[in-house]
mmCIF file of C-alpha atoms in Angstrom:
data_model
loop_
_atom_site.group_PDB
_atom_site.id
_atom_site.type_symbol
_atom_site.label_atom_id
_atom_site.label_comp_id
_atom_site.label_asym_id
_atom_site.label_seq_id
_atom_site.Cartn_x
_atom_site.Cartn_y
_atom_site.Cartn_z
ATOM 1 C CA MET X 1 51.223 -99.175 -141.644
ATOM 2 C CA LYS X 2 54.202 -99.302 -139.462
ATOM 3 C CA ALA X 3 53.566 -98.953 -135.688
ATOM 4 C CA LYS X 4 55.170 -96.029 -133.849
ATOM 5 C CA LYS X 5 57.747 -96.958 -131.288
ATOM 6 C CA LYS X 6 56.961 -95.727 -127.768
ATOM 7 C CA ARG X 7 59.250 -92.874 -126.837
ATOM 8 C CA LEU X 8 61.087 -93.345 -123.574
ATOM 9 C CA SER X 9 61.337 -90.428 -121.122
ATOM 10 C CA PRO X 10 64.801 -89.188 -120.689
ATOM 11 C CA SER X 11 66.382 -89.554 -117.268
ATOM 12 C CA TRP X 12 66.703 -85.865 -116.642
ATOM 13 C CA LEU X 13 62.973 -85.419 -117.046
ATOM 14 C CA LYS X 14 62.350 -88.153 -114.583
ATOM 15 C CA ARG X 15 64.653 -86.536 -112.074
ATOM 16 C CA LYS X 16 62.941 -83.222 -112.639
ATOM 17 C CA ARG X 17 59.591 -84.669 -111.836
ATOM 18 C CA GLU X 18 60.963 -86.334 -108.727
ATOM 19 C CA LEU X 19 62.431 -83.042 -107.605
ATOM 20 C CA GLU X 20 59.139 -81.252 -108.148
ATOM 21 C CA ALA X 21 57.337 -83.948 -106.202
ATOM 22 C CA LEU X 22 59.851 -83.638 -103.377
ATOM 23 C CA ARG X 23 59.484 -79.866 -103.421
ATOM 24 C CA GLU X 24 55.715 -80.115 -103.178
ATOM 25 C CA GLU X 25 56.032 -82.628 -100.359
ATOM 26 C CA THR X 26 58.520 -80.352 -98.568
ATOM 27 C CA GLU X 27 56.228 -77.363 -98.907
ATOM 28 C CA ALA X 28 53.314 -79.408 -97.595
ATOM 29 C CA LEU X 29 55.372 -80.551 -94.620
ATOM 30 C CA GLU X 30 56.536 -76.989 -93.919
ATOM 31 C CA ALA X 31 52.946 -75.777 -94.077
ATOM 32 C CA HIS X 32 51.912 -78.526 -91.682
ATOM 33 C CA VAL X 33 54.753 -77.664 -89.311
ATOM 34 C CA GLU X 34 53.786 -73.999 -89.391
ATOM 35 C CA PHE X 35 50.198 -74.955 -88.736
ATOM 36 C CA LEU X 36 51.243 -77.048 -85.764
ATOM 37 C CA ARG X 37 53.476 -74.244 -84.441
ATOM 38 C CA ILE X 38 50.684 -71.697 -84.713
ATOM 39 C CA LYS X 39 48.333 -74.055 -82.959
ATOM 40 C CA ARG X 40 50.812 -74.710 -80.112
ATOM 41 C CA VAL X 41 51.629 -71.076 -79.246
ATOM 42 C CA PRO X 42 48.116 -70.154 -77.936
ATOM 43 C CA ALA X 43 48.123 -73.289 -75.802
ATOM 44 C CA GLU X 44 51.429 -72.297 -74.155
ATOM 45 C CA ALA X 45 50.272 -68.696 -73.728
ATOM 46 C CA SER X 46 47.046 -69.930 -72.219
ATOM 47 C CA SER X 47 48.897 -72.028 -69.640
ATOM 48 C CA VAL X 48 51.180 -69.103 -68.690
ATOM 49 C CA ASN X 49 48.260 -66.666 -68.409
ATOM 50 C CA THR X 50 46.330 -69.149 -66.299
ATOM 51 C CA PHE X 51 49.226 -69.386 -63.777
ATOM 52 C CA GLU X 52 49.594 -65.607 -63.568
ATOM 53 C CA THR X 53 45.842 -65.163 -63.149
ATOM 54 C CA LEU X 54 45.755 -67.603 -60.222
ATOM 55 C CA GLU X 55 48.533 -65.681 -58.412
ATOM 56 C CA GLN X 56 46.813 -62.358 -58.995
ATOM 57 C CA LYS X 57 43.527 -63.765 -57.776
ATOM 58 C CA ALA X 58 45.154 -65.078 -54.596
ATOM 59 C CA ALA X 59 46.814 -61.699 -53.959
ATOM 60 C CA LEU X 60 43.542 -59.922 -54.628
ATOM 61 C CA ASP X 61 41.745 -62.203 -52.178
ATOM 62 C CA ARG X 62 44.361 -61.444 -49.525
ATOM 63 C CA GLU X 63 43.996 -57.708 -50.088
ATOM 64 C CA ARG X 64 40.235 -58.002 -49.868
ATOM 65 C CA GLN X 65 40.523 -59.879 -46.580
ATOM 66 C CA ILE X 66 42.887 -57.243 -45.169
ATOM 67 C CA CYS X 67 40.569 -54.457 -46.305
ATOM 68 C CA GLN X 68 37.554 -56.180 -44.775
ATOM 69 C CA ALA X 69 39.408 -56.712 -41.497
ATOM 70 C CA ALA X 70 40.355 -53.010 -41.450
ATOM 71 C CA LEU X 71 36.743 -52.016 -42.109
ATOM 72 C CA ASP X 72 35.519 -54.302 -39.319
ATOM 73 C CA GLU X 73 38.095 -52.873 -36.893
ATOM 74 C CA ASN X 74 37.152 -49.340 -37.920
ATOM 75 C CA ARG X 75 33.476 -50.028 -37.221
ATOM 76 C CA PHE X 76 34.405 -51.549 -33.845
ATOM 77 C CA LEU X 77 36.559 -48.563 -32.893
ATOM 78 C CA LYS X 78 33.823 -46.152 -33.943
ATOM 79 C CA SER X 79 31.330 -47.973 -31.745
ATOM 80 C CA ARG X 80 33.771 -47.939 -28.799
ATOM 81 C CA LEU X 81 34.446 -44.235 -29.365
ATOM 82 C CA GLN X 82 30.731 -43.507 -29.294
ATOM 83 C CA VAL X 83 30.429 -45.461 -26.048
ATOM 84 C CA TYR X 84 33.267 -43.427 -24.507
ATOM 85 C CA VAL X 85 31.734 -40.176 -25.739
ATOM 86 C CA ASN X 86 28.418 -41.094 -24.126
ATOM 87 C CA LEU X 87 30.192 -42.171 -20.939
ATOM 88 C CA SER X 88 32.190 -38.922 -20.865
ATOM 89 C CA GLY X 89 28.990 -36.911 -21.122
ATOM 90 C CA GLN X 90 27.436 -38.890 -18.290
ATOM 91 C CA LEU X 91 30.540 -38.435 -16.120
ATOM 92 C CA ARG X 92 30.564 -34.709 -16.856
ATOM 93 C CA THR X 93 26.940 -34.501 -15.756
ATOM 94 C CA VAL X 94 27.664 -36.470 -12.580
ATOM 95 C CA LEU X 95 30.735 -34.355 -11.767
ATOM 96 C CA THR X 96 28.775 -31.147 -12.278
ATOM 97 C CA ALA X 97 26.022 -32.409 -10.000
ATOM 98 C CA ALA X 98 28.603 -33.519 -7.417
ATOM 99 C CA GLU X 99 30.286 -30.111 -7.528
ATOM 100 C CA GLN X 100 26.951 -28.384 -7.017
ATOM 101 C CA GLN X 101 26.118 -30.765 -4.183
ATOM 102 C CA LYS X 102 29.500 -30.135 -2.575
ATOM 103 C CA THR X 103 28.935 -26.369 -2.708
ATOM 104 C CA GLN X 104 25.433 -26.761 -1.284
ATOM 105 C CA LEU X 105 26.726 -28.986 1.524
ATOM 106 C CA MET X 106 29.438 -26.468 2.346
ATOM 107 C CA ILE X 107 26.887 -23.654 2.467
ATOM 108 C CA MET X 108 24.565 -25.802 4.589
ATOM 109 C CA SER X 109 27.368 -26.709 6.996
ATOM 110 C CA ILE X 110 28.360 -23.065 7.389
ATOM 111 C CA THR X 111 24.742 -22.029 7.902
ATOM 112 C CA ALA X 112 24.080 -24.852 10.359
ATOM 113 C CA ALA X 113 27.197 -24.107 12.381
ATOM 114 C CA ARG X 114 26.291 -20.440 12.593
ATOM 115 C CA THR X 115 22.734 -21.286 13.613
ATOM 116 C CA LEU X 116 23.960 -23.539 16.423
ATOM 117 C CA ARG X 117 26.080 -20.701 17.815
ATOM 118 C CA ILE X 118 23.374 -18.031 17.784
ATOM 119 C CA GLU X 119 22.069 -18.859 21.238
ATOM 120 C CA SER X 120 25.414 -18.636 23.037
ATOM 121 C CA GLY X 121 26.271 -15.291 21.414
ATOM 122 C CA ALA X 122 22.831 -13.731 21.267
ATOM 123 C CA GLY X 123 23.920 -10.781 23.393
ATOM 124 C CA TYR X 124 26.391 -9.554 20.782
ATOM 125 C CA GLN X 125 25.914 -8.366 17.225
ATOM 126 C CA LEU X 126 28.058 -8.182 14.126
ATOM 127 C CA ARG X 127 29.991 -4.937 13.852
ATOM 128 C CA LEU X 128 30.562 -3.594 10.354
ATOM 129 C CA ALA X 129 33.813 -1.875 9.496
ATOM 130 C CA SER X 130 34.059 1.250 7.393
ATOM 131 C CA PRO X 131 35.778 1.195 3.960
ATOM 132 C CA ARG X 132 38.798 3.035 5.342
ATOM 133 C CA VAL X 133 39.401 0.180 7.791
ATOM 134 C CA PHE X 134 39.550 -2.271 4.899
ATOM 135 C CA ASP X 135 41.779 0.144 2.965
ATOM 136 C CA MET X 136 44.184 0.146 5.894
ATOM 137 C CA LEU X 137 44.119 -3.665 6.138
ATOM 138 C CA GLU X 138 44.756 -4.055 2.396
ATOM 139 C CA LYS X 139 47.734 -1.702 2.648
ATOM 140 C CA ARG X 140 49.081 -3.948 5.394
ATOM 141 C CA VAL X 141 48.579 -6.969 3.120
ATOM 142 C CA ASN X 142 50.479 -5.331 0.248
ATOM 143 C CA ALA X 143 53.302 -4.280 2.546
ATOM 144 C CA ARG X 144 53.465 -7.799 3.942
ATOM 145 C CA PHE X 145 53.681 -9.243 0.430
ATOM 146 C CA ARG X 146 56.603 -6.974 -0.457
ATOM 147 C CA GLU X 147 58.383 -8.132 2.696
ATOM 148 C CA LEU X 148 57.853 -11.844 1.999
ATOM 149 C CA GLU X 149 58.063 -11.918 -1.806
ATOM 150 C CA ALA X 150 61.743 -12.829 -1.904
ATOM 151 C CA SER X 151 61.357 -15.602 0.695
ATOM 152 C CA PHE X 152 58.544 -17.622 -0.910
ATOM 153 C CA SER X 153 60.953 -19.979 -2.693
ATOM 154 C CA ASP X 154 62.861 -20.491 0.588
ATOM 155 C CA ILE X 155 59.608 -21.327 2.366
ATOM 156 C CA GLN X 156 58.896 -23.975 -0.266
ATOM 157 C CA GLN X 157 62.325 -25.564 0.156
ATOM 158 C CA ARG X 158 62.021 -25.668 3.950
ATOM 159 C CA VAL X 159 58.880 -27.837 3.952
ATOM 160 C CA PRO X 160 59.927 -31.315 5.200
ATOM 161 C CA SER X 161 58.461 -34.619 4.085
ATOM 162 C CA ALA X 162 56.600 -34.971 7.417
ATOM 163 C CA ASP X 163 53.986 -32.570 8.787
ATOM 164 C CA THR X 164 55.290 -30.152 11.404
ATOM 165 C CA GLU X 165 53.662 -27.590 13.671
ATOM 166 C CA LEU X 166 55.193 -24.963 15.917
ATOM 167 C CA ILE X 167 53.333 -22.608 18.248
ATOM 168 C CA GLN X 168 55.252 -19.942 20.145
ATOM 169 C CA ILE X 169 53.845 -17.702 22.860
ATOM 170 C CA TYR X 170 55.952 -14.897 24.219
ATOM 171 C CA SER X 171 55.684 -11.446 25.737
ATOM 172 C CA LYS X 172 57.257 -8.296 24.401
ATOM 173 C CA ASN X 173 59.706 -6.632 26.768
ATOM 174 C CA GLY X 174 58.545 -8.924 29.576
ATOM 175 C CA ASP X 175 55.062 -7.394 29.616
ATOM 176 C CA ARG X 176 52.483 -10.184 30.032
ATOM 177 C CA ASP X 177 49.798 -7.863 28.669
ATOM 178 C CA THR X 178 51.493 -8.080 25.274
ATOM 179 C CA GLY X 179 51.063 -11.813 24.753
ATOM 180 C CA ILE X 180 52.054 -12.654 21.180
ATOM 181 C CA VAL X 181 51.197 -15.942 19.495
ATOM 182 C CA GLU X 182 52.941 -17.305 16.414
ATOM 183 C CA SER X 183 51.668 -20.466 14.775
ATOM 184 C CA LYS X 184 53.601 -22.146 11.963
ATOM 185 C CA ARG X 185 52.480 -25.276 10.187
ATOM 186 C CA ALA X 186 54.010 -27.169 7.260
ATOM 187 C CA GLN X 187 52.212 -30.136 5.788
ATOM 188 C CA LEU X 188 51.923 -32.229 2.646
ATOM 189 C CA LEU X 189 48.470 -32.865 1.222
ATOM 190 C CA PRO X 190 47.467 -35.402 -1.476
ATOM 191 C CA PHE X 191 45.835 -32.762 -3.653
ATOM 192 C CA GLN X 192 46.854 -30.566 -6.534
ATOM 193 C CA GLU X 193 47.862 -27.014 -5.733
ATOM 194 C CA THR X 194 44.967 -25.626 -7.775
ATOM 195 C CA ALA X 195 42.433 -27.731 -5.846
ATOM 196 C CA ILE X 196 43.677 -26.504 -2.452
ATOM 197 C CA SER X 197 43.695 -22.884 -3.614
ATOM 198 C CA ALA X 198 40.185 -23.215 -5.034
ATOM 199 C CA ILE X 199 38.777 -24.745 -1.822
ATOM 200 C CA VAL X 200 40.338 -22.114 0.440
ATOM 201 C CA TRP X 201 39.240 -19.282 -1.851
ATOM 202 C CA SER X 202 35.683 -20.662 -2.039
ATOM 203 C CA ILE X 203 35.559 -20.600 1.767
ATOM 204 C CA VAL X 204 36.464 -16.914 1.680
ATOM 205 C CA GLU X 205 33.840 -16.225 -0.995
ATOM 206 C CA LEU X 206 31.142 -17.977 1.043
ATOM 207 C CA GLY X 207 31.764 -15.756 4.026
ATOM 208 C CA GLY X 208 34.421 -17.487 6.029
ATOM 209 C CA PHE X 209 34.501 -20.617 8.145
ATOM 210 C CA PRO X 210 31.457 -22.333 9.660
ATOM 211 C CA ASP X 211 32.498 -21.282 13.170
ATOM 212 C CA SER X 212 31.541 -17.699 12.249
ATOM 213 C CA GLN X 213 28.095 -16.954 13.612
ATOM 214 C CA ASP X 214 27.491 -14.033 11.280
ATOM 215 C CA SER X 215 29.464 -12.419 8.489
ATOM 216 C CA ARG X 216 29.437 -9.927 5.650
ATOM 217 C CA VAL X 217 31.605 -10.434 2.575
ATOM 218 C CA ILE X 218 32.686 -7.580 0.298
ATOM 219 C CA ARG X 219 34.471 -8.279 -2.963
ATOM 220 C CA ARG X 220 36.949 -5.462 -3.443
ATOM 221 C CA SER X 221 38.510 -6.984 -6.584
ATOM 222 C CA GLU X 222 38.946 -10.344 -8.264
ATOM 223 C CA ASP X 223 41.700 -11.313 -5.827
ATOM 224 C CA VAL X 224 40.697 -9.320 -2.731
ATOM 225 C CA TYR X 225 37.862 -9.944 -0.279
ATOM 226 C CA ALA X 226 36.953 -8.002 2.837
ATOM 227 C CA VAL X 227 35.031 -9.801 5.578
ATOM 228 C CA ASP X 228 33.238 -8.694 8.720
ATOM 229 C CA SER X 229 32.608 -11.717 10.926
ATOM 230 C CA ARG X 230 31.495 -12.584 14.417
ATOM 231 C CA LEU X 231 31.965 -15.841 16.223
ATOM 232 C CA THR X 232 31.530 -17.124 19.723
ATOM 233 C CA VAL X 233 34.149 -19.311 21.385
ATOM 234 C CA CYS X 234 32.735 -21.575 24.078
ATOM 235 C CA LEU X 235 34.995 -22.070 27.073
ATOM 236 C CA GLY X 236 35.279 -25.154 29.218
ATOM 237 C CA ASN X 237 33.549 -23.568 32.232
ATOM 238 C CA GLY X 238 30.349 -22.925 30.265
ATOM 239 C CA GLU X 239 31.135 -19.270 29.575
ATOM 240 C CA SER X 240 31.915 -17.838 26.146
ATOM 241 C CA VAL X 241 33.913 -15.140 24.399
ATOM 242 C CA SER X 242 32.517 -13.051 21.542
ATOM 243 C CA LEU X 243 34.911 -12.171 18.752
ATOM 244 C CA ASN X 244 34.259 -9.469 16.132
ATOM 245 C CA THR X 245 36.790 -9.514 13.298
ATOM 246 C CA HIS X 246 37.412 -7.268 10.296
ATOM 247 C CA SER X 247 39.761 -8.876 7.782
ATOM 248 C CA VAL X 248 41.119 -8.608 4.251
ATOM 249 C CA MET X 249 42.272 -11.661 2.301
ATOM 250 C CA LYS X 250 44.272 -11.200 -0.900
ATOM 251 C CA ARG X 251 45.417 -13.803 -3.406
ATOM 252 C CA PHE X 252 48.773 -13.644 -5.196
ATOM 253 C CA VAL X 253 50.020 -15.969 -7.935
ATOM 254 C CA VAL X 254 53.797 -16.401 -7.796
ATOM 255 C CA SER X 255 56.272 -18.643 -9.597
ATOM 256 C CA THR X 256 56.135 -21.266 -6.840
ATOM 257 C CA GLY X 257 52.336 -21.447 -6.605
ATOM 258 C CA THR X 258 49.614 -19.475 -4.846
ATOM 259 C CA VAL X 259 50.015 -17.159 -1.854
ATOM 260 C CA LEU X 260 47.107 -16.010 0.316
ATOM 261 C CA LEU X 261 47.777 -13.155 2.727
ATOM 262 C CA LEU X 262 45.473 -12.148 5.554
ATOM 263 C CA GLU X 263 45.402 -9.063 7.752
ATOM 264 C CA SER X 264 42.697 -8.578 10.365
ATOM 265 C CA ASN X 265 41.702 -6.725 13.494
ATOM 266 C CA SER X 266 39.670 -8.461 16.215
ATOM 267 C CA ASN X 267 37.714 -7.295 19.222
ATOM 268 C CA TRP X 268 37.370 -9.856 22.042
ATOM 269 C CA ALA X 269 34.641 -9.282 24.620
ATOM 270 C CA SER X 270 32.973 -11.292 27.362
ATOM 271 C CA ASP X 271 30.940 -11.031 30.543
ATOM 272 C CA PHE X 272 32.460 -13.294 33.192
ATOM 273 C CA GLU X 273 30.770 -13.820 36.518
ATOM 274 C CA ASP X 274 34.006 -13.602 38.490
ATOM 275 C CA SER X 275 35.837 -10.853 36.569
ATOM 276 C CA GLY X 276 32.982 -8.888 35.001
ATOM 277 C CA SER X 277 32.947 -7.470 31.492
ATOM 278 C CA TRP X 278 36.261 -7.135 29.690
ATOM 279 C CA VAL X 279 37.553 -6.386 26.208
ATOM 280 C CA HIS X 280 40.763 -7.105 24.354
ATOM 281 C CA THR X 281 41.800 -6.019 20.850
ATOM 282 C CA THR X 282 44.288 -7.854 18.672
ATOM 283 C CA ASP X 283 45.820 -7.668 15.210
ATOM 284 C CA GLU X 284 46.241 -10.863 13.220
ATOM 285 C CA GLY X 285 48.368 -11.652 10.199
ATOM 286 C CA GLY X 286 48.352 -14.769 8.086
ATOM 287 C CA CYS X 287 50.420 -16.147 5.234
ATOM 288 C CA PHE X 288 49.470 -19.296 3.315
ATOM 289 C CA VAL X 289 51.821 -20.610 0.626
ATOM 290 C CA ILE X 290 50.400 -23.407 -1.548
ATOM 291 C CA SER X 291 52.641 -25.074 -4.118
ATOM 292 C CA SER X 292 53.172 -28.391 -5.888
ATOM 293 C CA TYR X 293 55.552 -30.820 -4.200
ATOM 294 C CA ALA X 294 58.117 -32.427 -6.513
ATOM 295 C CA LEU X 295 59.031 -36.056 -5.848
ATOM 296 C CA ASN X 296 62.591 -37.261 -6.494
ATOM 297 C CA GLY X 297 63.565 -33.944 -7.999
ATOM 298 C CA SER X 298 60.865 -34.058 -10.648
ATOM 299 C CA ARG X 299 59.433 -30.711 -11.735
ATOM 300 C CA ASP X 300 56.236 -32.180 -13.130
ATOM 301 C CA PRO X 301 53.194 -31.177 -11.061
ATOM 302 C CA GLY X 302 51.528 -34.126 -9.375
ATOM 303 C CA ASP X 303 48.734 -34.840 -6.954
ATOM 304 C CA LEU X 304 50.871 -33.853 -3.966
ATOM 305 C CA SER X 305 51.138 -30.293 -2.663
ATOM 306 C CA GLN X 306 52.671 -28.529 0.279
ATOM 307 C CA LEU X 307 50.848 -26.034 2.456
ATOM 308 C CA HIS X 308 52.891 -23.689 4.591
ATOM 309 C CA SER X 309 50.912 -21.438 6.922
ATOM 310 C CA GLU X 310 51.997 -18.780 9.393
ATOM 311 C CA LEU X 311 49.561 -16.987 11.695
ATOM 312 C CA THR X 312 50.349 -14.280 14.209
ATOM 313 C CA LEU X 313 48.242 -12.691 16.950
ATOM 314 C CA LYS X 314 49.401 -9.640 18.875
ATOM 315 C CA PRO X 315 47.684 -6.962 20.974
ATOM 316 C CA SER X 316 46.684 -3.698 19.340
ATOM 317 C CA GLY X 317 45.425 -0.330 20.576
ATOM 318 C CA PRO X 318 42.323 0.070 22.766
ATOM 319 C CA PRO X 319 38.993 -0.492 20.954
ATOM 320 C CA GLU X 320 36.445 2.221 20.334
ATOM 321 C CA ASN X 321 33.035 2.535 22.038
ATOM 322 C CA THR X 322 33.810 0.066 24.843
ATOM 323 C CA SER X 323 33.169 2.251 27.869
ATOM 324 C CA ARG X 324 31.214 -0.470 29.686
ATOM 325 C CA TYR X 325 34.145 -2.885 29.372
ATOM 326 C CA SER X 326 37.379 -2.990 31.315
ATOM 327 C CA LYS X 327 40.710 -3.928 29.788
ATOM 328 C CA ALA X 328 41.465 -7.624 29.862
ATOM 329 C CA GLY X 329 44.112 -8.517 32.399
ATOM 330 C CA PRO X 330 47.233 -10.593 31.729
ATOM 331 C CA ARG X 331 45.634 -13.711 33.198
ATOM 332 C CA THR X 332 42.587 -13.304 30.974
ATOM 333 C CA VAL X 333 44.791 -12.844 27.902
ATOM 334 C CA HIS X 334 46.847 -15.955 28.598
ATOM 335 C CA ASP X 335 44.025 -18.125 29.951
ATOM 336 C CA VAL X 336 41.236 -17.116 27.543
ATOM 337 C CA VAL X 337 42.374 -15.189 24.461
ATOM 338 C CA ILE X 338 45.452 -17.204 23.538
ATOM 339 C CA PRO X 339 43.880 -20.680 24.044
ATOM 340 C CA SER X 340 40.804 -19.535 22.117
ATOM 341 C CA PHE X 341 42.991 -18.333 19.253
ATOM 342 C CA ARG X 342 44.772 -21.685 19.156
ATOM 343 C CA GLU X 343 41.442 -23.495 19.131
ATOM 344 C CA ILE X 344 40.220 -21.359 16.224
ATOM 345 C CA ILE X 345 43.393 -22.080 14.236
ATOM 346 C CA GLU X 346 43.107 -25.829 14.814
ATOM 347 C CA SER X 347 39.411 -26.014 13.929
ATOM 348 C CA ARG X 348 39.892 -24.022 10.723
ATOM 349 C CA HIS X 349 42.848 -26.117 9.604
ATOM 350 C CA GLN X 350 40.731 -29.197 10.234
ATOM 351 C CA PHE X 351 37.823 -27.716 8.291
ATOM 352 C CA VAL X 352 40.032 -27.082 5.242
ATOM 353 C CA GLU X 353 41.371 -30.660 5.344
ATOM 354 C CA ASN X 354 37.855 -32.079 5.687
ATOM 355 C CA ALA X 355 36.645 -29.991 2.752
ATOM 356 C CA LEU X 356 39.528 -31.254 0.609
ATOM 357 C CA PHE X 357 38.952 -34.909 1.496
ATOM 358 C CA ASP X 358 35.202 -34.507 0.976
ATOM 359 C CA CYS X 359 35.927 -33.113 -2.474
ATOM 360 C CA LEU X 360 38.267 -36.036 -3.227
ATOM 361 C CA ARG X 361 35.723 -38.594 -2.024
ATOM 362 C CA THR X 362 32.905 -36.969 -4.014
ATOM 363 C CA THR X 363 35.043 -36.947 -7.170
ATOM 364 C CA SER X 364 36.037 -40.603 -6.667
ATOM 365 C CA VAL X 365 32.423 -41.687 -6.203
ATOM 366 C CA ALA X 366 31.343 -39.704 -9.271
#
C-alpha cells in the first residue's frame, strides 16, 4: 500500500495563525494594562484624599482651639461680672448706710447745738407765726423771683474763678437807724450742682441750721417750706441777743441750675445791763443761685459748681406786743444787730461747706 505524503500547510494559514496568536497576546496585554490602570487609580485617589484630610483636620483643630479659648474667656468674664455685681451690691449697702449715718449726724449736730444754746436763751421762747404771715412772705418770694428771673444767667457769668465776698453797710437817707446790710458771695465748690442743692434743701427740711435753738418747720408744698426759728447770739461781753425769725424758703429750677429764694422777718431782743431792754425788727431777703461751672467752655456738667449768694438785712416796722421793750438805738443797731447778722451769715456758710465736705469724705470712704 502506498504511503500518503504529508500535506504541507500553506503559508497563508501559517500567517493567519500567527495573526490570531498576536491578537490574543495583544488582548491579554490590553487586559493587563487595564487591570494595572484600575489598580493605580484608587492609590492616587487615596493619596490625594489623605492630603486633603490632613489639612481639614489641622483647620478643625485650630477652630476647636479658638472655640475653647472663647469659652474659657467667656467663663472668666462671667466670673468677673459676678464679682462686680456682688461688689456693687456691697457698695450700695455701704453708701446707703453712710447716707443714713450722715443724716443722723446732721440731726445730732443740730440737736446738740440747740441744746448747748438753751441756757443762754432760756428767758425767751419760740414765737409762732400765723399762716397769713407766711402767705405774705411767700408773695414776697414770688415777686422777688419775677424781678430776678431775667438776671440769673448774668449772675452765672459774673462768677469769677476765685472766691469773692462783699459786705456793704449803709444808711438810707443818712438815718443811722435804718442800717442796711448787703452781703454778696461768689464761690466755686468741688461738688455737683445737684449735691449742693440737696444738702441745702435737707438743712431746710430738718428745721434750719444748728445755731437755731428751737424751730418749727411747715411744708407748704414740695418746693416751699415755712420755718419759725429762734436762736441766741452770744456777744463778746458775755451778754446775748435773742432772735425770733419767721421765714419762707422756695426752690426754683431754672435753665442755669437751681435757685433758692428766702424772705424772712426777724425780731431782735435783749436785756442789757447798761441800756436796758430793747427790740429791733428787720426784714431779710436771700437769693442763692447754684449751677454747674463749665471749664474751658465745655457745657458738660462736672464736679465743679458755682454758688452765688446775696443776703440783705434792713429795718422794718415796729414789732407787736413789745411794750416792755424800748426801740433799739442807732449805736445798738450798728454795734450789735449788724455784727450779729454778719456772724450768722458766716457761720451758716461755713456749716454748708462743712456738710458738703463731710458728704464727700463719707462717700470716698464708702
